[in-house]
Coordinates of C-alpha atoms in Angstrom, one line a residue:
M1 CA -67.6 -35.4 155.8
L2 CA -64.0 -33.8 156.1
G3 CA -62.2 -32.9 159.3
F4 CA -58.9 -31.6 160.2
A5 CA -56.6 -31.9 163.3
V6 CA -54.0 -29.5 164.3
C7 CA -51.3 -30.2 166.9
F8 CA -49.1 -27.5 168.1
A9 CA -46.1 -28.4 170.4
Q10 CA -44.5 -25.0 171.3
I11 CA -41.1 -25.2 172.8
P12 CA -40.1 -21.7 174.1
T13 CA -36.4 -22.5 174.4
G14 CA -34.4 -21.5 171.5
A15 CA -34.2 -18.4 169.3
D16 CA -37.2 -19.6 167.2
D17 CA -40.5 -21.3 168.1
T18 CA -41.4 -24.6 166.6
V19 CA -44.6 -26.2 165.7
T20 CA -46.0 -29.5 164.6
L21 CA -48.4 -29.6 161.6
N22 CA -50.8 -32.5 161.1
F23 CA -53.3 -31.8 158.5
V24 CA -55.1 -34.8 156.9
N25 CA -57.9 -34.1 154.2
A26 CA -58.1 -30.7 155.8
D27 CA -60.2 -28.1 154.1
I28 CA -58.1 -25.3 152.3
D29 CA -59.9 -22.6 154.2
A30 CA -59.3 -24.2 157.5
V31 CA -55.5 -24.7 156.9
V32 CA -55.0 -21.1 155.7
K33 CA -56.7 -19.9 158.8
A34 CA -54.6 -22.0 161.0
V35 CA -51.4 -20.7 159.2
A36 CA -52.5 -17.2 159.5
E37 CA -52.8 -17.5 163.3
I38 CA -49.3 -19.2 163.5
T39 CA -47.6 -16.7 161.1
G40 CA -49.7 -13.5 161.7
R41 CA -50.1 -13.1 158.0
N42 CA -53.3 -11.7 156.1
F43 CA -54.8 -14.1 153.7
V44 CA -57.5 -13.5 151.1
I45 CA -59.0 -16.5 149.4
D46 CA -60.5 -16.6 145.8
P47 CA -63.9 -18.2 145.9
R48 CA -62.8 -20.6 143.2
V49 CA -60.1 -22.0 145.7
K50 CA -61.6 -25.3 146.8
G51 CA -60.4 -28.6 148.0
T52 CA -58.4 -30.4 150.8
I53 CA -54.7 -30.4 151.8
N54 CA -52.5 -33.0 153.5
I55 CA -49.6 -31.8 155.5
V56 CA -47.7 -34.2 157.8
S57 CA -44.7 -33.3 159.9
A58 CA -43.3 -36.0 162.2
R59 CA -41.1 -33.5 164.1
A60 CA -41.6 -29.9 165.0
V61 CA -40.6 -27.4 162.4
P62 CA -39.7 -23.7 162.9
K63 CA -42.4 -21.3 162.4
S64 CA -40.4 -19.6 159.6
L65 CA -41.2 -23.0 157.4
V66 CA -44.9 -22.9 158.0
Y67 CA -45.8 -20.4 155.3
P68 CA -43.4 -21.9 152.7
T69 CA -44.9 -25.4 153.6
L70 CA -48.4 -23.9 152.7
L71 CA -47.3 -22.5 149.4
S72 CA -45.9 -25.9 148.7
A73 CA -49.2 -27.7 149.4
L74 CA -51.1 -25.0 147.4
R75 CA -48.9 -25.4 144.5
L76 CA -49.6 -29.2 144.4
Q77 CA -53.2 -28.4 144.1
G78 CA -53.0 -25.8 141.4
F79 CA -53.3 -22.7 143.4
A80 CA -50.8 -19.9 143.9
A81 CA -50.1 -17.2 146.5
I82 CA -49.5 -13.6 145.5
E83 CA -48.1 -11.2 148.0
S84 CA -49.0 -7.6 147.7
D85 CA -49.4 -4.5 150.5
G86 CA -49.2 -7.0 153.4
V87 CA -52.0 -9.4 152.1
V88 CA -51.5 -12.7 150.6
K89 CA -54.1 -13.6 147.8
I90 CA -54.7 -17.4 147.1
I91 CA -55.9 -17.8 143.7
P92 CA -55.8 -20.3 140.9
E93 CA -52.5 -20.8 139.4
A94 CA -53.6 -20.0 135.7
D95 CA -54.7 -16.4 136.8
A96 CA -51.5 -15.7 139.0
K97 CA -49.3 -14.2 136.5
A98 CA -51.8 -11.4 135.8
Q99 CA -52.4 -10.5 139.5
G100 CA -49.1 -8.6 140.2
G101 CA -46.7 -9.8 142.8
T102 CA -43.0 -9.2 143.5
V103 CA -40.6 -8.0 140.7
A104 CA -37.0 -8.8 140.9
V105 CA -34.3 -7.3 138.6
G106 CA -31.2 -9.6 138.6
P107 CA -30.7 -12.7 140.5
V108 CA -33.7 -13.8 142.8
R109 CA -33.1 -13.9 146.5
A110 CA -36.3 -15.3 147.6
G111 CA -36.9 -19.1 147.8
G112 CA -39.7 -21.5 147.9
D113 CA -42.8 -21.6 145.7
R114 CA -43.3 -17.9 145.8
L115 CA -44.6 -16.5 142.4
I116 CA -42.1 -13.8 141.2
T117 CA -41.5 -12.0 137.9
Q118 CA -38.0 -11.6 137.2
V119 CA -36.0 -9.2 134.6
T120 CA -32.8 -10.5 133.4
I121 CA -30.7 -8.6 131.1
L122 CA -28.4 -10.7 128.9
K123 CA -24.9 -9.3 128.0
F124 CA -23.8 -11.6 125.1
E125 CA -26.5 -14.0 123.9
S126 CA -29.7 -13.0 122.0
A127 CA -32.8 -12.8 124.5
Q128 CA -35.0 -14.0 121.5
Q129 CA -33.0 -17.1 121.0
M130 CA -32.8 -17.8 124.8
V131 CA -36.7 -18.0 125.0
A132 CA -36.7 -21.1 123.0
V133 CA -34.1 -22.7 125.4
L134 CA -35.8 -21.9 128.4
R135 CA -39.6 -22.3 127.5
P136 CA -39.6 -25.9 128.4
L137 CA -38.3 -25.4 131.8
I138 CA -41.0 -22.7 132.7
T139 CA -44.3 -23.9 134.3
P140 CA -47.1 -24.2 131.6
N141 CA -49.1 -21.6 133.5
N142 CA -46.4 -19.1 133.7
T143 CA -44.8 -17.1 131.1
I144 CA -41.5 -16.0 129.4
A145 CA -40.9 -13.1 126.9
A146 CA -37.7 -11.5 125.3
Y147 CA -37.6 -7.4 125.0
P148 CA -35.1 -7.0 122.0
G149 CA -34.7 -3.5 122.9
S150 CA -32.6 -3.9 125.9
N151 CA -31.8 -7.7 125.2
A152 CA -33.8 -8.7 128.4
L153 CA -35.8 -11.6 129.5
V154 CA -39.0 -11.3 131.6
I155 CA -39.9 -14.5 133.3
T156 CA -42.8 -15.0 135.7
D157 CA -42.4 -18.3 137.8
Y158 CA -41.9 -19.8 141.2
A159 CA -38.7 -18.5 143.0
E160 CA -37.2 -22.0 143.3
N161 CA -37.5 -22.7 139.4
L162 CA -36.1 -19.1 138.9
K163 CA -32.9 -19.8 140.7
R164 CA -32.4 -22.8 138.5
I165 CA -33.0 -20.7 135.5
D166 CA -30.4 -18.1 136.6
R167 CA -27.7 -20.8 136.8
I168 CA -28.7 -21.8 133.3
I169 CA -28.6 -18.3 131.8
A170 CA -25.2 -17.6 133.6
S171 CA -23.8 -20.8 131.9
L172 CA -25.0 -19.8 128.5
D173 CA -24.8 -16.0 128.5
Q174 CA -20.9 -16.3 128.0
P175 CA -18.5 -14.2 125.6
P176 CA -18.3 -15.7 122.3
V177 CA -15.9 -18.1 121.7
G178 CA -13.3 -17.4 119.1
E179 CA -12.4 -13.8 119.9
P180 CA -9.8 -12.4 117.8
V181 CA -6.2 -12.9 119.0
L182 CA -3.4 -10.6 118.0
V183 CA 0.2 -11.9 117.6
P184 CA 2.8 -9.1 116.9
L185 CA 6.0 -10.1 115.1
K186 CA 9.3 -8.8 115.7
Y187 CA 11.5 -10.2 113.0
A188 CA 9.3 -11.9 110.3
S189 CA 7.0 -10.3 107.9
A190 CA 3.4 -10.9 108.7
I191 CA 2.4 -11.0 104.8
D192 CA 5.1 -13.7 104.3
L193 CA 4.3 -15.8 107.3
V194 CA 0.4 -15.9 106.9
P195 CA 0.4 -18.2 103.7
L196 CA 3.0 -20.6 105.4
V197 CA 0.8 -20.7 108.6
N198 CA -2.4 -21.4 106.6
R199 CA -0.6 -24.3 104.6
L200 CA 0.4 -25.8 107.9
V201 CA -3.1 -25.6 109.8
A202 CA -5.0 -26.7 106.9
D203 CA -6.8 -30.1 107.1
P204 CA -5.4 -32.2 104.3
G205 CA -7.8 -35.1 104.8
A206 CA -10.8 -32.8 104.5
A207 CA -9.3 -31.3 101.3
A208 CA -8.6 -34.6 99.9
S209 CA -12.1 -35.9 100.3
G210 CA -14.0 -32.7 99.7
A211 CA -15.8 -32.8 102.9
P212 CA -16.2 -29.5 104.7
A213 CA -13.6 -28.8 107.3
D214 CA -14.6 -29.2 111.1
S215 CA -15.3 -25.7 112.5
Q216 CA -13.7 -26.5 115.8
Q217 CA -10.5 -27.3 114.1
R218 CA -10.7 -24.4 111.7
V219 CA -8.3 -21.4 112.4
L220 CA -8.6 -17.9 110.6
V221 CA -5.2 -16.6 110.0
M222 CA -5.1 -12.9 108.5
A223 CA -2.2 -10.4 108.5
D224 CA -2.1 -6.6 109.3
P225 CA 0.6 -5.1 107.3
R226 CA 0.5 -1.8 109.1
S227 CA 1.4 -3.0 112.5
N228 CA 3.2 -6.2 111.2
T229 CA 0.7 -8.4 113.2
I230 CA -0.9 -11.8 112.6
V231 CA -4.7 -11.8 113.7
L232 CA -5.9 -15.3 114.8
R233 CA -9.4 -16.6 115.3
A234 CA -10.7 -20.0 116.1
D235 CA -13.6 -21.8 118.0
N236 CA -11.1 -24.2 119.7
P237 CA -9.1 -22.6 122.5
G238 CA -6.4 -25.5 122.2
R239 CA -5.8 -25.3 118.7
L240 CA -5.7 -21.5 118.8
A241 CA -2.9 -21.8 121.5
R242 CA -0.8 -24.3 119.4
V243 CA -1.1 -22.1 116.2
R244 CA -0.1 -19.1 118.3
Q245 CA 2.9 -20.9 119.6
L246 CA 4.0 -21.9 116.2
I247 CA 3.9 -18.4 114.9
E248 CA 5.9 -17.3 117.8
Q249 CA 8.6 -20.0 117.1
L250 CA 8.8 -19.0 113.4
D251 CA 9.2 -15.3 114.4
S252 CA 12.9 -15.8 115.0
P253 CA 15.8 -13.5 114.1
G254 CA 17.3 -14.2 110.5
R255 CA 20.7 -15.7 110.0
A256 CA 23.5 -13.1 109.4
G257 CA 23.7 -12.4 105.6
G258 CA 20.3 -14.1 104.9
N259 CA 18.5 -11.1 104.2
I260 CA 17.8 -11.5 100.3
F261 CA 14.1 -11.9 99.7
I262 CA 12.1 -12.7 96.3
I263 CA 8.6 -11.5 96.0
Y264 CA 6.7 -12.7 93.0
L265 CA 4.1 -10.1 91.8
K266 CA 0.7 -11.4 90.8
N267 CA -1.0 -8.2 89.1
A268 CA 1.6 -5.2 88.9
E269 CA 4.6 -5.0 86.6
A270 CA 7.9 -5.5 88.5
A271 CA 9.7 -2.7 86.7
R272 CA 7.1 -0.2 87.5
V273 CA 6.9 -1.2 91.2
A274 CA 10.6 -0.9 91.4
Q275 CA 10.6 2.5 89.9
T276 CA 7.9 3.6 92.4
L277 CA 9.8 2.1 95.4
R278 CA 13.0 4.1 94.1
A279 CA 11.1 7.5 94.2
L280 CA 10.0 6.7 97.6
L281 CA 13.6 5.5 99.1
T282 CA 15.5 8.4 97.3
G283 CA 12.9 11.2 97.8
G284 CA 13.0 12.0 94.1
G285 CA 10.3 11.8 91.4
D286 CA 9.2 8.6 89.6
T287 CA 11.6 8.6 86.3
S288 CA 9.2 6.2 84.6
Q289 CA 7.7 7.9 81.5
P290 CA 3.8 7.8 81.1
S291 CA 2.3 5.1 78.8
T292 CA 1.4 6.3 75.4
G293 CA -0.9 3.4 74.4
L294 CA -0.6 4.5 71.0
S295 CA 2.9 2.8 69.9
S296 CA 1.4 -0.8 69.8
S297 CA -0.2 -2.4 66.6
P298 CA -3.9 -2.0 66.6
T299 CA -6.1 -4.9 67.5
P300 CA -9.7 -5.3 66.8
T301 CA -10.7 -6.7 69.9
G302 CA -8.8 -4.8 72.8
G303 CA -6.5 -2.0 73.7
T304 CA -2.8 -2.2 74.0
S305 CA -0.3 0.0 75.7
S306 CA 3.5 0.5 75.9
T307 CA 5.6 2.2 78.2
G308 CA 7.8 5.1 77.2
P309 CA 11.6 5.0 76.4
S310 CA 14.0 4.0 79.2
P311 CA 14.9 6.6 81.5
T312 CA 18.3 8.3 81.3
P313 CA 20.6 6.6 83.6
I314 CA 20.7 8.4 87.0
R315 CA 23.3 7.6 89.7
D316 CA 21.9 7.2 93.1
T317 CA 23.1 10.1 95.4
L318 CA 22.5 8.4 98.5
S319 CA 24.4 5.2 98.3
G320 CA 26.4 5.5 95.0
A321 CA 24.7 2.6 93.5
A322 CA 24.8 1.4 90.0
P323 CA 22.8 3.7 87.7
F324 CA 18.9 3.3 87.9
G325 CA 17.7 1.6 84.8
S326 CA 21.0 -0.2 83.9
T327 CA 20.3 -3.7 82.4
Q328 CA 21.2 -6.7 84.5
G329 CA 22.5 -10.1 83.1
G330 CA 19.2 -12.3 82.3
G331 CA 17.2 -9.5 83.8
G332 CA 15.6 -8.5 80.5
G333 CA 16.4 -4.7 81.0
A334 CA 15.1 -4.6 84.7
A335 CA 15.8 -1.6 86.9
A336 CA 18.0 -2.0 89.8
F337 CA 19.1 0.5 92.7
S338 CA 20.1 0.8 96.2
A339 CA 18.8 3.4 98.7
G340 CA 17.8 3.7 102.3
G341 CA 19.8 0.5 103.3
A342 CA 17.7 -1.7 100.7
S343 CA 18.8 -3.0 97.2
I344 CA 16.0 -3.8 94.8
Q345 CA 16.3 -5.7 91.4
A346 CA 13.3 -6.1 89.2
D347 CA 13.2 -9.3 87.2
T348 CA 10.9 -8.8 84.4
A349 CA 11.2 -12.1 83.0
N350 CA 9.6 -13.7 86.3
N351 CA 7.8 -10.6 87.2
A352 CA 9.5 -10.6 90.5
L353 CA 11.3 -8.4 92.9
I354 CA 14.7 -9.2 94.5
I355 CA 15.2 -7.2 97.7
A356 CA 18.4 -7.3 99.7
A357 CA 17.5 -5.4 103.1
P358 CA 17.4 -5.8 106.9
E359 CA 14.2 -7.5 108.1
P360 CA 12.6 -4.3 109.5
V361 CA 13.3 -2.3 106.3
Y362 CA 12.0 -5.4 104.2
N363 CA 8.9 -5.5 106.3
N364 CA 8.0 -2.1 105.5
L365 CA 8.7 -2.7 101.7
R366 CA 6.7 -5.7 101.8
A367 CA 3.6 -4.1 103.2
I368 CA 3.8 -1.4 100.4
I369 CA 4.3 -4.0 97.7
E370 CA 1.3 -5.9 98.9
K371 CA -0.7 -2.6 98.5
L372 CA 0.6 -1.9 95.0
D373 CA 0.3 -5.6 93.8
I374 CA -3.5 -5.3 93.5
R375 CA -5.7 -6.5 90.6
R376 CA -6.4 -3.5 88.4
A377 CA -10.2 -3.0 87.3
Q378 CA -11.0 -3.5 83.6
V379 CA -13.3 -1.7 81.4
F380 CA -15.2 -3.2 78.4
V381 CA -16.4 -0.8 76.0
E382 CA -18.9 -1.6 73.2
A383 CA -19.1 1.1 70.7
L384 CA -21.5 1.8 67.7
I385 CA -20.1 4.2 65.0
V386 CA -23.0 5.2 62.9
E387 CA -23.4 7.5 59.7
I388 CA -26.6 9.4 59.9
S389 CA -28.0 11.7 57.3
A390 CA -29.5 15.0 58.5
D391 CA -32.3 14.8 55.8
K392 CA -35.8 14.7 57.3
Q393 CA -39.3 14.9 55.8
A394 CA -42.5 16.1 57.5
Q395 CA -45.8 16.6 55.7
F396 CA -49.3 17.4 56.7
G397 CA -51.3 18.9 53.9
I398 CA -54.8 19.0 52.4
Q399 CA -55.2 19.3 48.7
W400 CA -58.6 20.3 47.1
Q401 CA -59.9 19.6 43.5
A402 CA -63.3 21.0 41.9
L403 CA -64.1 18.9 38.5
T404 CA -67.8 18.4 38.7
G405 CA -68.5 21.0 36.0
L406 CA -66.5 19.2 33.3
N407 CA -69.6 17.2 32.2
H408 CA -72.0 20.1 31.7
S409 CA -72.5 22.5 28.8
G410 CA -71.9 26.0 28.9
V411 CA -69.1 27.8 30.7
Q412 CA -67.9 26.0 33.8
G413 CA -65.0 26.5 36.1
I414 CA -62.6 23.9 37.6
G415 CA -60.0 24.3 40.3
S416 CA -57.2 22.3 41.8
Q417 CA -54.6 22.6 44.5
N418 CA -51.7 20.1 44.1
F419 CA -48.6 19.3 46.3
G420 CA -45.7 17.7 44.6
V421 CA -44.9 17.1 41.0
R422 CA -46.7 14.5 39.0
G423 CA -45.4 10.9 39.7
S424 CA -44.3 11.8 43.2
G425 CA -47.1 10.1 45.0
N426 CA -48.3 13.2 46.5
N427 CA -50.1 14.7 43.7
I428 CA -54.0 14.7 44.0
I429 CA -54.3 14.4 39.9
D430 CA -52.3 11.1 40.1
A431 CA -54.5 9.9 42.9
S432 CA -57.5 10.7 40.7
A433 CA -56.2 8.6 38.0
N434 CA -54.9 5.8 40.0
L435 CA -55.7 5.7 43.9
G436 CA -52.8 3.0 44.3
S437 CA -50.3 5.7 43.2
V438 CA -50.7 7.6 46.4
G439 CA -47.4 7.5 48.6
T440 CA -47.1 5.9 52.1
G441 CA -48.5 7.5 55.1
L442 CA -52.0 8.5 56.3
N443 CA -54.2 9.4 53.3
L444 CA -57.9 10.5 53.6
G445 CA -60.1 11.6 50.8
I446 CA -63.8 12.1 49.6
I447 CA -64.8 10.8 46.1
N448 CA -67.9 12.0 44.4
G449 CA -68.3 9.9 41.2
T450 CA -66.2 10.0 38.2
V451 CA -65.5 12.7 35.4
N452 CA -64.4 12.6 31.9
I453 CA -61.3 14.9 31.3
P454 CA -60.2 15.1 27.6
G455 CA -56.7 13.7 27.1
L456 CA -57.1 11.8 30.4
G457 CA -60.2 9.8 30.1
V458 CA -62.6 9.0 33.1
I459 CA -61.1 9.4 36.3
T460 CA -62.2 9.3 40.0
N461 CA -63.7 12.7 41.0
L462 CA -61.5 13.2 44.1
A463 CA -62.5 16.4 45.7
F464 CA -60.5 16.3 48.8
L465 CA -57.3 14.5 49.7
A466 CA -55.4 15.0 53.1
R467 CA -52.0 13.4 53.7
A468 CA -49.8 13.1 57.1
L469 CA -46.4 11.7 56.7
E470 CA -43.1 12.1 58.5
T471 CA -39.9 10.1 57.5
D472 CA -36.1 10.0 58.6
A473 CA -33.2 9.2 56.4
N474 CA -31.8 5.8 56.9
A475 CA -28.5 5.4 59.0
N476 CA -25.5 3.6 58.0
I477 CA -23.6 1.5 60.7
L478 CA -20.0 1.8 59.8
S479 CA -18.4 -0.1 62.6
T480 CA -19.3 -1.9 66.0
P481 CA -15.8 -2.1 67.7
T482 CA -15.3 -3.5 71.3
L483 CA -12.2 -2.6 73.4
L484 CA -11.0 -4.2 76.7
T485 CA -8.5 -2.2 78.5
L486 CA -7.2 -1.7 82.2
D487 CA -8.0 1.3 84.4
N488 CA -5.9 4.4 83.3
E489 CA -4.6 2.6 80.2
E490 CA -5.4 3.7 76.7
A491 CA -6.7 1.5 74.1
R492 CA -7.3 2.0 70.4
I493 CA -8.8 0.3 67.5
I494 CA -8.4 1.0 63.7
V495 CA -10.8 -0.2 61.2
G496 CA -9.3 0.6 57.5
Q497 CA -6.3 0.2 55.7
N498 CA -3.0 1.6 55.3
V499 CA -3.0 3.8 52.0
P500 CA 0.0 5.2 50.1
F501 CA -0.1 8.7 49.1
I502 CA 2.0 10.5 46.5
T503 CA 3.7 13.3 48.2
G504 CA 6.2 14.4 45.4
Q505 CA 7.6 13.3 41.9
Y506 CA 10.3 14.1 39.6
T507 CA 10.3 13.6 36.0
T508 CA 13.1 13.3 33.5
P509 CA 14.1 16.7 32.1
A510 CA 14.6 17.0 28.3
A511 CA 18.1 18.6 28.9
N512 CA 19.3 15.7 31.1
P513 CA 17.5 12.6 29.9
T514 CA 19.9 10.2 32.0
V515 CA 18.2 11.1 35.4
S516 CA 15.4 8.6 36.2
P517 CA 12.1 9.9 37.4
F518 CA 11.0 8.9 40.8
Q519 CA 8.1 9.6 43.4
T520 CA 7.8 10.1 47.2
I521 CA 5.1 8.3 48.8
E522 CA 3.9 8.5 52.4
R523 CA 1.6 5.8 53.8
K524 CA -1.2 6.7 56.0
D525 CA -4.0 5.0 58.0
V526 CA -7.4 5.5 56.4
G527 CA -10.5 4.5 57.9
L528 CA -12.3 4.6 61.5
T529 CA -9.9 5.2 64.6
L530 CA -11.3 4.8 68.1
R531 CA -9.3 5.6 71.3
V532 CA -10.5 5.4 74.8
K533 CA -8.8 5.8 78.2
P534 CA -10.9 4.8 81.1
Q535 CA -10.6 6.2 84.7
I536 CA -12.5 4.5 87.6
T537 CA -13.1 6.5 90.7
E538 CA -13.3 5.1 94.0
G539 CA -16.9 4.9 94.1
G540 CA -17.1 2.7 90.9
S541 CA -18.0 5.6 88.6
V542 CA -16.1 5.5 85.0
R543 CA -14.7 8.5 83.3
L544 CA -13.9 8.0 79.7
S545 CA -11.6 10.1 77.6
I546 CA -12.8 9.3 74.0
Y547 CA -11.1 10.3 70.5
Q548 CA -13.1 9.3 67.3

């Protein structure tokens, strides 16, 4: 038989009364009743709540700690207290999460072993991913769920554990490492500086061994030509700071007179880019002639193009520079000009531009050149040139023949309806003489014995013949050319030969036999010619101008 003993030592002095608790193998109902008398709370006990509790306090404790002490003792026995409308319900822990209780949004203020439902809205991390991290820290009988709509966590657990979980969430829900950092440049060009920095920050050991680079050491360096700014991003803040310091050291004023730059183009033609820059700096039109694409010798596999004649020398009116289009020694006929404080020379041999300009002007030109030096799209055209005859033949006819009266005496009548001439495979008389002579197609007939026709002999009495036939004339494939050309460049192919034609002749007159006869000849291309000029739109559609 179980019993309990309660000792109260009330000390009226002080702001808070104290009591001494001593419950040894005390029944839960008796302990709850004692706590209700001390705290003034109302309790409702579930019939399933059975068992004993041990609470021993060697010293007097404040009355404010009596109720939390009871909650801790109940939790050890597998029971929980739910507070609602001034009543505390004592129920099994497994059912507590579905019985209501306090709901807190944000940090939990209460403490102890109170069962609380907390709603935490995350700012940076994913709520669904956070569930997998926090689930092992939640009491097995309690729950944690994620709401993707507002990226929130809904956790039902004891208040003291929720405080610990709040600290864990606060340490994990941080802004992502590796936010982009902008480094504006004052003197250097961002486009020229980015390749140098990428070579400096690359890991040579990983590149040599073929192993993947460490993500903590990787730094992403990109250039923004419009603002002449370098964009950095790295997971390691220390390495990001070192790369930023390196860029700031490299962004120093250039030496006096050291304002000559060489730009090697990858895709565009140096002469054409120089012409475009001249038109931009001088405010005039582009003096380059459009590409004809027809002056090159034909090729059976791809298109060729050529520029027009060299433009007429034009003296620059802004700076009095040398005539545009003048040839330079070793430049291969490259164009050169000076305008707007910049001198530009196109070296066609190396497909490079030589620019002499102050750094601010060069930075602007470098950004424009970077946009112009892009890889142009290519178009591959497969053509099929076919000669097709317009002749077609369609037939659906029924032929009749009545020859049964030939073997009878007296006056007999015969009749026949024939299509086509004899020997064409369509005539019913030929079919009567030889069924194998009927032409191809669908043939249906009715045979009624045989008859003897004078002059022909014994033939099949074919009284009915129906034929259905449709044919097309054959096509003659003349050529299957293929062409590969750039966007906005004309390509052509000629399949044939160059044939001489006599355009005039002179014979020896009788009055002057000393004059030698001669002929005038003009050679012309005879055969198949195909010319195409593609134009690719921004959306990827291809527009073709075709001449055949």
